PDB file of C-alpha atoms and ligand atoms in Angstrom:
ATOM      1  CA  MET A   1       0.000   0.000   0.000  1.00 79.00           C
ATOM      2  CA  ARG A   2       1.236   3.486  -0.842  1.00 96.00           C
ATOM      3  CA  ARG A   3       1.886   5.732   2.151  1.00 97.00           C
ATOM      4  CA  LYS A   4      -0.092   8.936   1.804  1.00 98.00           C
ATOM      5  CA  LEU A   5       1.725  12.239   1.281  1.00 98.00           C
ATOM      6  CA  VAL A   6       0.323  15.649   2.245  1.00 98.00           C
ATOM      7  CA  VAL A   7       2.213  18.731   1.052  1.00 98.00           C
ATOM      8  CA  GLY A   8       1.443  22.306   2.081  1.00 98.00           C
ATOM      9  CA  ASN A   9       2.130  24.927  -0.564  1.00 98.00           C
ATOM     10  CA  TRP A  10       2.322  28.213   1.289  1.00 98.00           C
ATOM     11  CA  LYS A  11       2.680  30.209  -1.949  1.00 98.00           C
ATOM     12  CA  MET A  12       3.734  33.848  -1.307  1.00 98.00           C
ATOM     13  CA  ASN A  13       2.363  34.002   2.217  1.00 98.00           C
ATOM     14  CA  GLY A  14       3.826  34.272   5.672  1.00 97.00           C
ATOM     15  CA  SER A  15       6.249  36.233   7.788  1.00 98.00           C
ATOM     16  CA  ARG A  16       8.874  35.159  10.303  1.00 98.00           C
ATOM     17  CA  VAL A  17       6.371  35.590  13.115  1.00 98.00           C
ATOM     18  CA  SER A  18       3.390  33.886  11.473  1.00 98.00           C
ATOM     19  CA  ASN A  19       5.568  31.046  10.147  1.00 98.00           C
ATOM     20  CA  ALA A  20       6.899  30.333  13.628  1.00 98.00           C
ATOM     21  CA  GLN A  21       3.325  30.077  14.948  1.00 98.00           C
ATOM     22  CA  LEU A  22       2.191  27.855  12.096  1.00 98.00           C
ATOM     23  CA  LEU A  23       5.148  25.508  12.406  1.00 98.00           C
ATOM     24  CA  ALA A  24       4.828  25.326  16.190  1.00 97.00           C
ATOM     25  CA  GLY A  25       1.160  24.413  15.708  1.00 97.00           C
ATOM     26  CA  LEU A  26       2.121  21.621  13.306  1.00 97.00           C
ATOM     27  CA  ARG A  27       4.754  20.276  15.675  1.00 96.00           C
ATOM     28  CA  GLU A  28       2.181  20.142  18.398  1.00 96.00           C
ATOM     29  CA  ALA A  29      -0.460  18.448  16.219  1.00 96.00           C
ATOM     30  CA  GLY A  30       1.820  15.761  14.721  1.00 94.00           C
ATOM     31  CA  PRO A  31       3.125  13.211  14.162  1.00 96.00           C
ATOM     32  CA  TRP A  32       0.826  11.576  11.627  1.00 97.00           C
ATOM     33  CA  ASN A  33       0.768   8.198  10.004  1.00 97.00           C
ATOM     34  CA  ALA A  34       1.476   9.796   6.625  1.00 98.00           C
ATOM     35  CA  ASP A  35       4.337  11.672   5.020  1.00 98.00           C
ATOM     36  CA  VAL A  36       3.916  15.409   5.496  1.00 98.00           C
ATOM     37  CA  ALA A  37       5.859  18.311   3.988  1.00 98.00           C
ATOM     38  CA  VAL A  38       5.571  22.079   3.854  1.00 98.00           C
ATOM     39  CA  CYS A  39       6.835  24.382   1.118  1.00 98.00           C
ATOM     40  CA  PRO A  40       7.423  27.900   2.469  1.00 98.00           C
ATOM     41  CA  PRO A  41       8.722  30.773   0.319  1.00 98.00           C
ATOM     42  CA  PHE A  42      12.492  30.520  -0.340  1.00 98.00           C
ATOM     43  CA  PRO A  43      13.633  33.171   2.184  1.00 98.00           C
ATOM     44  CA  TYR A  44      12.077  31.242   5.043  1.00 98.00           C
ATOM     45  CA  LEU A  45      13.433  27.775   4.246  1.00 98.00           C
ATOM     46  CA  THR A  46      16.358  27.922   6.659  1.00 97.00           C
ATOM     47  CA  GLU A  47      14.272  29.032   9.606  1.00 97.00           C
ATOM     48  CA  ALA A  48      11.576  26.516   8.727  1.00 98.00           C
ATOM     49  CA  ALA A  49      14.170  23.731   8.606  1.00 97.00           C
ATOM     50  CA  LEU A  50      15.306  24.668  12.109  1.00 97.00           C
ATOM     51  CA  ALA A  51      11.744  24.884  13.404  1.00 97.00           C
ATOM     52  CA  LEU A  52      10.916  21.461  11.954  1.00 96.00           C
ATOM     53  CA  THR A  53      13.995  19.625  13.251  1.00 95.00           C
ATOM     54  CA  GLY A  54      12.941  16.301  14.718  1.00 94.00           C
ATOM     55  CA  SER A  55       9.257  16.846  13.852  1.00 95.00           C
ATOM     56  CA  GLY A  56       9.112  14.378  10.979  1.00 95.00           C
ATOM     57  CA  VAL A  57       7.650  17.109   8.737  1.00 98.00           C
ATOM     58  CA  ALA A  58       9.757  17.460   5.590  1.00 98.00           C
ATOM     59  CA  LEU A  59      10.583  20.619   3.693  1.00 98.00           C
ATOM     60  CA  GLY A  60      10.110  21.484   0.045  1.00 98.00           C
ATOM     61  CA  GLY A  61      10.640  24.349  -2.372  1.00 98.00           C
ATOM     62  CA  GLN A  62       7.803  25.864  -4.411  1.00 98.00           C
ATOM     63  CA  ASP A  63       9.842  25.942  -7.615  1.00 98.00           C
ATOM     64  CA  CYS A  64      13.432  25.553  -8.803  1.00 98.00           C
ATOM     65  CA  SER A  65      15.642  26.493 -11.680  1.00 98.00           C
ATOM     66  CA  ALA A  66      16.386  24.031 -14.455  1.00 98.00           C
ATOM     67  CA  HIS A  67      20.021  25.188 -14.136  1.00 98.00           C
ATOM     68  CA  GLU A  68      22.515  24.173 -11.503  1.00 96.00           C
ATOM     69  CA  GLN A  69      24.302  27.508 -11.065  1.00 96.00           C
ATOM     70  CA  GLY A  70      25.445  30.635 -12.849  1.00 98.00           C
ATOM     71  CA  ALA A  71      24.052  33.845 -14.290  1.00 98.00           C
ATOM     72  CA  TYR A  72      20.334  33.270 -13.685  1.00 98.00           C
ATOM     73  CA  THR A  73      19.312  36.254 -11.586  1.00 98.00           C
ATOM     74  CA  GLY A  74      16.527  35.533  -9.146  1.00 97.00           C
ATOM     75  CA  GLU A  75      16.563  31.774  -9.600  1.00 98.00           C
ATOM     76  CA  VAL A  76      17.153  29.080  -6.981  1.00 98.00           C
ATOM     77  CA  SER A  77      18.854  25.846  -7.993  1.00 98.00           C
ATOM     78  CA  PRO A  78      17.868  22.345  -6.918  1.00 98.00           C
ATOM     79  CA  GLY A  79      21.335  22.016  -5.364  1.00 98.00           C
ATOM     80  CA  MET A  80      20.584  24.988  -3.118  1.00 98.00           C
ATOM     81  CA  LEU A  81      17.289  23.422  -2.085  1.00 98.00           C
ATOM     82  CA  ALA A  82      19.094  20.172  -1.279  1.00 98.00           C
ATOM     83  CA  ASP A  83      21.682  22.165   0.677  1.00 97.00           C
ATOM     84  CA  LEU A  84      18.873  23.627   2.807  1.00 97.00           C
ATOM     85  CA  GLY A  85      17.422  20.206   3.534  1.00 96.00           C
ATOM     86  CA  CYS A  86      14.539  20.176   1.044  1.00 98.00           C
ATOM     87  CA  ARG A  87      13.278  16.713   0.189  1.00 98.00           C
ATOM     88  CA  TYR A  88      10.716  17.924  -2.365  1.00 98.00           C
ATOM     89  CA  VAL A  89      10.200  20.683  -4.882  1.00 98.00           C
ATOM     90  CA  ILE A  90       6.959  21.627  -6.619  1.00 98.00           C
ATOM     91  CA  VAL A  91       7.439  22.137 -10.356  1.00 98.00           C
ATOM     92  CA  GLY A  92       4.938  23.168 -12.996  1.00 98.00           C
ATOM     93  CA  HIS A  93       2.392  24.608 -10.581  1.00 98.00           C
ATOM     94  CA  SER A  94      -0.366  26.202 -12.648  1.00 97.00           C
ATOM     95  CA  GLU A  95       0.537  29.615 -11.229  1.00 97.00           C
ATOM     96  CA  ARG A  96       4.059  29.179 -12.674  1.00 98.00           C
ATOM     97  CA  ARG A  97       2.692  27.910 -15.982  1.00 97.00           C
ATOM     98  CA  THR A  98       0.133  30.737 -16.195  1.00 96.00           C
ATOM     99  CA  TYR A  99       1.936  33.780 -14.775  1.00 97.00           C
ATOM    100  CA  HIS A 100       5.475  32.874 -15.829  1.00 97.00           C
ATOM    101  CA  GLY A 101       4.772  31.160 -19.126  1.00 97.00           C
ATOM    102  CA  GLU A 102       6.392  27.888 -18.113  1.00 98.00           C
ATOM    103  CA  SER A 103       6.163  25.300 -20.862  1.00 98.00           C
ATOM    104  CA  ASP A 104       5.813  21.526 -20.527  1.00 98.00           C
ATOM    105  CA  LEU A 105       9.439  21.275 -21.670  1.00 98.00           C
ATOM    106  CA  LEU A 106      10.729  23.681 -19.021  1.00 98.00           C
ATOM    107  CA  VAL A 107       8.756  21.856 -16.329  1.00 98.00           C
ATOM    108  CA  ALA A 108      10.351  18.579 -17.447  1.00 98.00           C
ATOM    109  CA  ASP A 109      13.821  20.177 -17.347  1.00 98.00           C
ATOM    110  CA  LYS A 110      13.182  21.440 -13.818  1.00 98.00           C
ATOM    111  CA  ALA A 111      12.017  18.003 -12.695  1.00 98.00           C
ATOM    112  CA  LYS A 112      15.137  16.449 -14.195  1.00 98.00           C
ATOM    113  CA  ALA A 113      17.435  18.985 -12.535  1.00 98.00           C
ATOM    114  CA  ALA A 114      15.743  18.363  -9.180  1.00 98.00           C
ATOM    115  CA  LEU A 115      16.104  14.601  -9.389  1.00 98.00           C
ATOM    116  CA  ALA A 116      19.770  14.989 -10.326  1.00 97.00           C
ATOM    117  CA  ARG A 117      20.279  16.634  -6.926  1.00 98.00           C
ATOM    118  CA  GLY A 118      18.225  14.088  -5.033  1.00 98.00           C
ATOM    119  CA  VAL A 119      15.218  16.374  -4.586  1.00 98.00           C
ATOM    120  CA  THR A 120      11.889  14.721  -5.438  1.00 98.00           C
ATOM    121  CA  PRO A 121       9.909  16.795  -7.946  1.00 98.00           C
ATOM    122  CA  ILE A 122       6.173  17.152  -7.346  1.00 98.00           C
ATOM    123  CA  VAL A 123       5.022  17.741 -10.910  1.00 98.00           C
ATOM    124  CA  CYS A 124       1.697  19.554 -11.236  1.00 98.00           C
ATOM    125  CA  VAL A 125      -0.687  18.885 -14.099  1.00 98.00           C
ATOM    126  CA  GLY A 126      -4.246  20.046 -14.639  1.00 98.00           C
ATOM    127  CA  GLU A 127      -6.779  21.497 -17.011  1.00 97.00           C
ATOM    128  CA  THR A 128      -8.545  24.851 -17.103  1.00 96.00           C
ATOM    129  CA  ARG A 129     -12.285  25.138 -16.773  1.00 94.00           C
ATOM    130  CA  ALA A 130     -12.566  25.826 -20.522  1.00 95.00           C
ATOM    131  CA  GLU A 131     -10.537  22.727 -21.325  1.00 97.00           C
ATOM    132  CA  ARG A 132     -12.737  20.582 -19.056  1.00 95.00           C
ATOM    133  CA  GLU A 133     -15.893  21.975 -20.618  1.00 94.00           C
ATOM    134  CA  ALA A 134     -14.479  21.246 -24.070  1.00 97.00           C
ATOM    135  CA  GLY A 135     -13.859  17.625 -23.077  1.00 97.00           C
ATOM    136  CA  GLN A 136     -10.088  18.063 -23.221  1.00 98.00           C
ATOM    137  CA  THR A 137      -9.143  17.160 -19.639  1.00 98.00           C
ATOM    138  CA  GLU A 138      -7.581  13.824 -20.495  1.00 98.00           C
ATOM    139  CA  ALA A 139      -5.656  15.154 -23.486  1.00 98.00           C
ATOM    140  CA  VAL A 140      -4.257  18.095 -21.500  1.00 98.00           C
ATOM    141  CA  VAL A 141      -3.032  16.137 -18.497  1.00 98.00           C
ATOM    142  CA  LYS A 142      -1.640  13.380 -20.709  1.00 98.00           C
ATOM    143  CA  ARG A 143       0.318  15.926 -22.735  1.00 98.00           C
ATOM    144  CA  GLN A 144       1.710  17.528 -19.580  1.00 98.00           C
ATOM    145  CA  LEU A 145       2.650  14.161 -18.094  1.00 98.00           C
ATOM    146  CA  ALA A 146       4.139  12.864 -21.354  1.00 98.00           C
ATOM    147  CA  ALA A 147       6.605  15.756 -21.426  1.00 98.00           C
ATOM    148  CA  VAL A 148       7.968  14.929 -18.008  1.00 98.00           C
ATOM    149  CA  ILE A 149       8.014  11.168 -18.631  1.00 98.00           C
ATOM    150  CA  HIS A 150      10.014  11.817 -21.785  1.00 97.00           C
ATOM    151  CA  GLY A 151      12.361  14.238 -19.983  1.00 96.00           C
ATOM    152  CA  LEU A 152      13.077  11.942 -17.048  1.00 95.00           C
ATOM    153  CA  GLY A 153      13.346   8.679 -19.002  1.00 93.00           C
ATOM    154  CA  HIS A 154      13.936   5.674 -16.754  1.00 89.00           C
ATOM    155  CA  CYS A 155      13.936   7.961 -13.657  1.00 93.00           C
ATOM    156  CA  CYS A 156      10.302   8.997 -14.139  1.00 96.00           C
ATOM    157  CA  GLY A 157       9.200   6.545 -11.465  1.00 96.00           C
ATOM    158  CA  GLU A 158      10.917   8.734  -8.866  1.00 97.00           C
ATOM    159  CA  MET A 159       8.624  11.740  -9.202  1.00 98.00           C
ATOM    160  CA  VAL A 160       5.380  12.601  -7.443  1.00 98.00           C
ATOM    161  CA  ILE A 161       2.479  13.863  -9.572  1.00 98.00           C
ATOM    162  CA  ALA A 162      -0.116  16.364  -8.383  1.00 98.00           C
ATOM    163  CA  TYR A 163      -3.349  16.597 -10.354  1.00 98.00           C
ATOM    164  CA  GLU A 164      -4.632  20.108  -9.803  1.00 98.00           C
ATOM    165  CA  PRO A 165      -7.556  21.219 -11.973  1.00 97.00           C
ATOM    166  CA  LEU A 166      -7.112  24.969 -12.356  1.00 94.00           C
ATOM    167  CA  TRP A 167     -10.800  25.620 -11.799  1.00 94.00           C
ATOM    168  CA  ALA A 168     -10.494  24.111  -8.314  1.00 92.00           C
ATOM    169  CA  ILE A 169      -7.388  25.952  -7.111  1.00 90.00           C
ATOM    170  CA  GLY A 170      -8.211  28.599  -4.521  1.00 86.00           C
ATOM    171  CA  THR A 171     -11.831  28.731  -5.690  1.00 88.00           C
ATOM    172  CA  GLY A 172     -13.555  26.553  -3.110  1.00 84.00           C
ATOM    173  CA  LEU A 173     -14.715  24.337  -6.021  1.00 86.00           C
ATOM    174  CA  THR A 174     -13.268  20.904  -5.347  1.00 87.00           C
ATOM    175  CA  ALA A 175     -13.324  18.147  -7.923  1.00 89.00           C
ATOM    176  CA  THR A 176     -15.614  15.432  -6.644  1.00 95.00           C
ATOM    177  CA  PRO A 177     -13.821  12.300  -5.489  1.00 97.00           C
ATOM    178  CA  ASP A 178     -15.114  10.541  -8.641  1.00 97.00           C
ATOM    179  CA  GLN A 179     -13.917  13.321 -10.958  1.00 97.00           C
ATOM    180  CA  ALA A 180     -10.492  13.364  -9.345  1.00 98.00           C
ATOM    181  CA  GLN A 181     -10.192   9.559  -9.301  1.00 98.00           C
ATOM    182  CA  ALA A 182     -11.077   9.358 -12.996  1.00 98.00           C
ATOM    183  CA  VAL A 183      -8.160  11.630 -13.903  1.00 98.00           C
ATOM    184  CA  HIS A 184      -5.803   9.894 -11.471  1.00 98.00           C
ATOM    185  CA  ALA A 185      -6.639   6.559 -13.098  1.00 98.00           C
ATOM    186  CA  VAL A 186      -5.734   8.004 -16.501  1.00 98.00           C
ATOM    187  CA  LEU A 187      -2.426   9.291 -15.126  1.00 98.00           C
ATOM    188  CA  ARG A 188      -1.639   5.969 -13.422  1.00 98.00           C
ATOM    189  CA  ALA A 189      -2.323   4.083 -16.657  1.00 98.00           C
ATOM    190  CA  GLN A 190       0.004   6.412 -18.548  1.00 98.00           C
ATOM    191  CA  LEU A 191       2.703   5.910 -15.916  1.00 98.00           C
ATOM    192  CA  ARG A 192       2.216   2.130 -16.066  1.00 97.00           C
ATOM    193  CA  ALA A 193       3.140   2.207 -19.724  1.00 96.00           C
ATOM    194  CA  ALA A 194       6.312   4.144 -18.903  1.00 97.00           C
ATOM    195  CA  THR A 195       7.722   2.635 -15.724  1.00 97.00           C
ATOM    196  CA  ASP A 196       7.418  -0.495 -13.654  1.00 96.00           C
ATOM    197  CA  ARG A 197       7.343   1.748 -10.570  1.00 97.00           C
ATOM    198  CA  ALA A 198       3.908   3.144 -11.494  1.00 97.00           C
ATOM    199  CA  ALA A 199       2.050   1.162  -8.834  1.00 97.00           C
ATOM    200  CA  ALA A 200       4.314   2.603  -6.129  1.00 97.00           C
ATOM    201  CA  MET A 201       4.163   6.207  -7.323  1.00 98.00           C
ATOM    202  CA  ARG A 202       2.199   8.773  -5.369  1.00 98.00           C
ATOM    203  CA  LEU A 203      -0.415  10.812  -7.207  1.00 98.00           C
ATOM    204  CA  LEU A 204      -1.704  13.761  -5.186  1.00 98.00           C
ATOM    205  CA  TYR A 205      -4.893  15.719  -5.679  1.00 98.00           C
ATOM    206  CA  GLY A 206      -4.883  19.498  -5.211  1.00 97.00           C
ATOM    207  CA  GLY A 207      -7.607  22.096  -5.480  1.00 95.00           C
ATOM    208  CA  SER A 208      -9.558  23.412  -2.485  1.00 93.00           C
ATOM    209  CA  VAL A 209      -8.817  20.387  -0.309  1.00 96.00           C
ATOM    210  CA  LYS A 210     -10.172  21.118   3.160  1.00 96.00           C
ATOM    211  CA  ALA A 211     -10.581  19.210   6.401  1.00 95.00           C
ATOM    212  CA  ASP A 212     -14.148  18.271   5.463  1.00 95.00           C
ATOM    213  CA  ASN A 213     -13.496  16.875   1.968  1.00 96.00           C
ATOM    214  CA  ALA A 214     -10.022  15.362   2.395  1.00 98.00           C
ATOM    215  CA  ALA A 215     -11.058  11.940   3.675  1.00 98.00           C
ATOM    216  CA  ALA A 216     -13.407  11.235   0.749  1.00 98.00           C
ATOM    217  CA  LEU A 217     -10.755  12.285  -1.770  1.00 98.00           C
ATOM    218  CA  PHE A 218      -8.001  10.281  -0.069  1.00 98.00           C
ATOM    219  CA  ALA A 219     -10.233   7.196   0.022  1.00 97.00           C
ATOM    220  CA  GLN A 220     -10.087   6.928  -3.769  1.00 98.00           C
ATOM    221  CA  PRO A 221      -7.876   4.085  -5.012  1.00 97.00           C
ATOM    222  CA  ASP A 222      -5.485   6.254  -7.040  1.00 98.00           C
ATOM    223  CA  ILE A 223      -5.385   9.345  -4.796  1.00 98.00           C
ATOM    224  CA  ASP A 224      -2.369   9.105  -2.542  1.00 98.00           C
ATOM    225  CA  GLY A 225      -2.604  12.393  -0.682  1.00 98.00           C
ATOM    226  CA  GLY A 226      -2.932  16.077  -1.386  1.00 98.00           C
ATOM    227  CA  LEU A 227      -1.196  19.270  -2.392  1.00 98.00           C
ATOM    228  CA  ILE A 228      -2.787  21.862  -0.153  1.00 98.00           C
ATOM    229  CA  GLY A 229      -2.820  25.641  -0.677  1.00 97.00           C
ATOM    230  CA  GLY A 230      -5.088  27.829   1.445  1.00 96.00           C
ATOM    231  CA  ALA A 231      -5.753  25.233   4.135  1.00 97.00           C
ATOM    232  CA  ALA A 232      -2.003  24.780   4.658  1.00 98.00           C
ATOM    233  CA  LEU A 233      -1.793  28.255   6.203  1.00 98.00           C
ATOM    234  CA  VAL A 234      -3.824  27.348   9.281  1.00 98.00           C
ATOM    235  CA  ALA A 235      -2.198  24.763  11.542  1.00 98.00           C
ATOM    236  CA  ALA A 236      -5.474  23.220  12.732  1.00 98.00           C
ATOM    237  CA  ASP A 237      -6.823  22.897   9.169  1.00 98.00           C
ATOM    238  CA  PHE A 238      -3.627  21.415   7.761  1.00 98.00           C
ATOM    239  CA  ALA A 239      -3.323  19.065  10.741  1.00 98.00           C
ATOM    240  CA  ALA A 240      -6.891  17.853  10.156  1.00 98.00           C
ATOM    241  CA  ILE A 241      -6.044  17.075   6.517  1.00 98.00           C
ATOM    242  CA  CYS A 242      -2.926  15.206   7.640  1.00 98.00           C
ATOM    243  CA  ARG A 243      -5.120  13.238  10.058  1.00 98.00           C
ATOM    244  CA  ALA A 244      -7.474  12.373   7.212  1.00 98.00           C
ATOM    245  CA  ALA A 245      -4.484  10.982   5.327  1.00 98.00           C
ATOM    246  CA  SER A 246      -3.332   8.905   8.284  1.00 97.00           C
ATOM    247  CA  VAL A 247      -4.529   5.358   7.841  1.00 81.00           C
TER     248      VAL A 247
HETATM  249  C1  LIG B   1      -2.475  24.895  -4.805  1.00 78.74           C
HETATM  250  O1  LIG B   1      -2.225  26.058  -5.049  1.00 78.74           O
HETATM  251  O2  LIG B   1      -1.631  24.028  -5.076  1.00 78.74           O
HETATM  252  C2  LIG B   1      -3.761  24.583  -4.209  1.00 78.74           C
HETATM  253  C3  LIG B   1      -4.188  23.358  -4.297  1.00 78.74           C
HETATM  254  O3  LIG B   1      -4.450  25.624  -3.608  1.00 78.74           O
HETATM  255  P1  LIG B   1      -5.838  25.513  -2.804  1.00 78.74           P
HETATM  256  O4  LIG B   1      -5.729  24.335  -1.875  1.00 78.74           O
HETATM  257  O5  LIG B   1      -5.936  26.815  -2.064  1.00 78.74           O
HETATM  258  O6  LIG B   1      -6.906  25.348  -3.823  1.00 78.74           O
END
């Protein structure tokens, strides 16, 4: 059985004071019978690593460069994330694809660079509302996943996938457990054709996961946890989601 994974994406939120409170709240609420990670903004990673020492909660970055070092102003390399103790990095989040024009190819390059430094990429895929309404959900997520499978080659079994329909992110509109499971099953089938590790790979759902809908989503056969935005900013809410993942 796959161990569930719950990852909090703090996005561009927090301050030294509020982070300390949030992390102290998580320490108090844990541990859980699931893997748990938080992804604070880059400037707070070092302090977060200190605050999480011994808690069992892992650390992740929200993005990384596809390059290892050099003249790339403003970027953060996977090696730097590894240096700071990050186990995971989110790549291809829809906010990066939408606001920063990140292509499927760039997302695959970032995932490859992360794996090369021992940081597990959490690769986000998902369709817009218009694409869903046009019946293109499957084609969109398969295209996004194909790019990263191709880029990683035989290492593709090492990544985590997060299915995040754009129409559900930050909107309060969650995909129903059946809707999410249907897409996860498509992704798992695609992975099965690419790697013999497919059955062991974790596929997360993200998009308005809350304490009251997490258990039903996580009960689906191909949903192995969640990528959590808004609810990751409140210790009690995030802890309740982690509890729902603890089986
Ligand atoms: C996200 O941004 O990855 C996300 C899932 O956000 P929310 O939980 O707020 O919808």
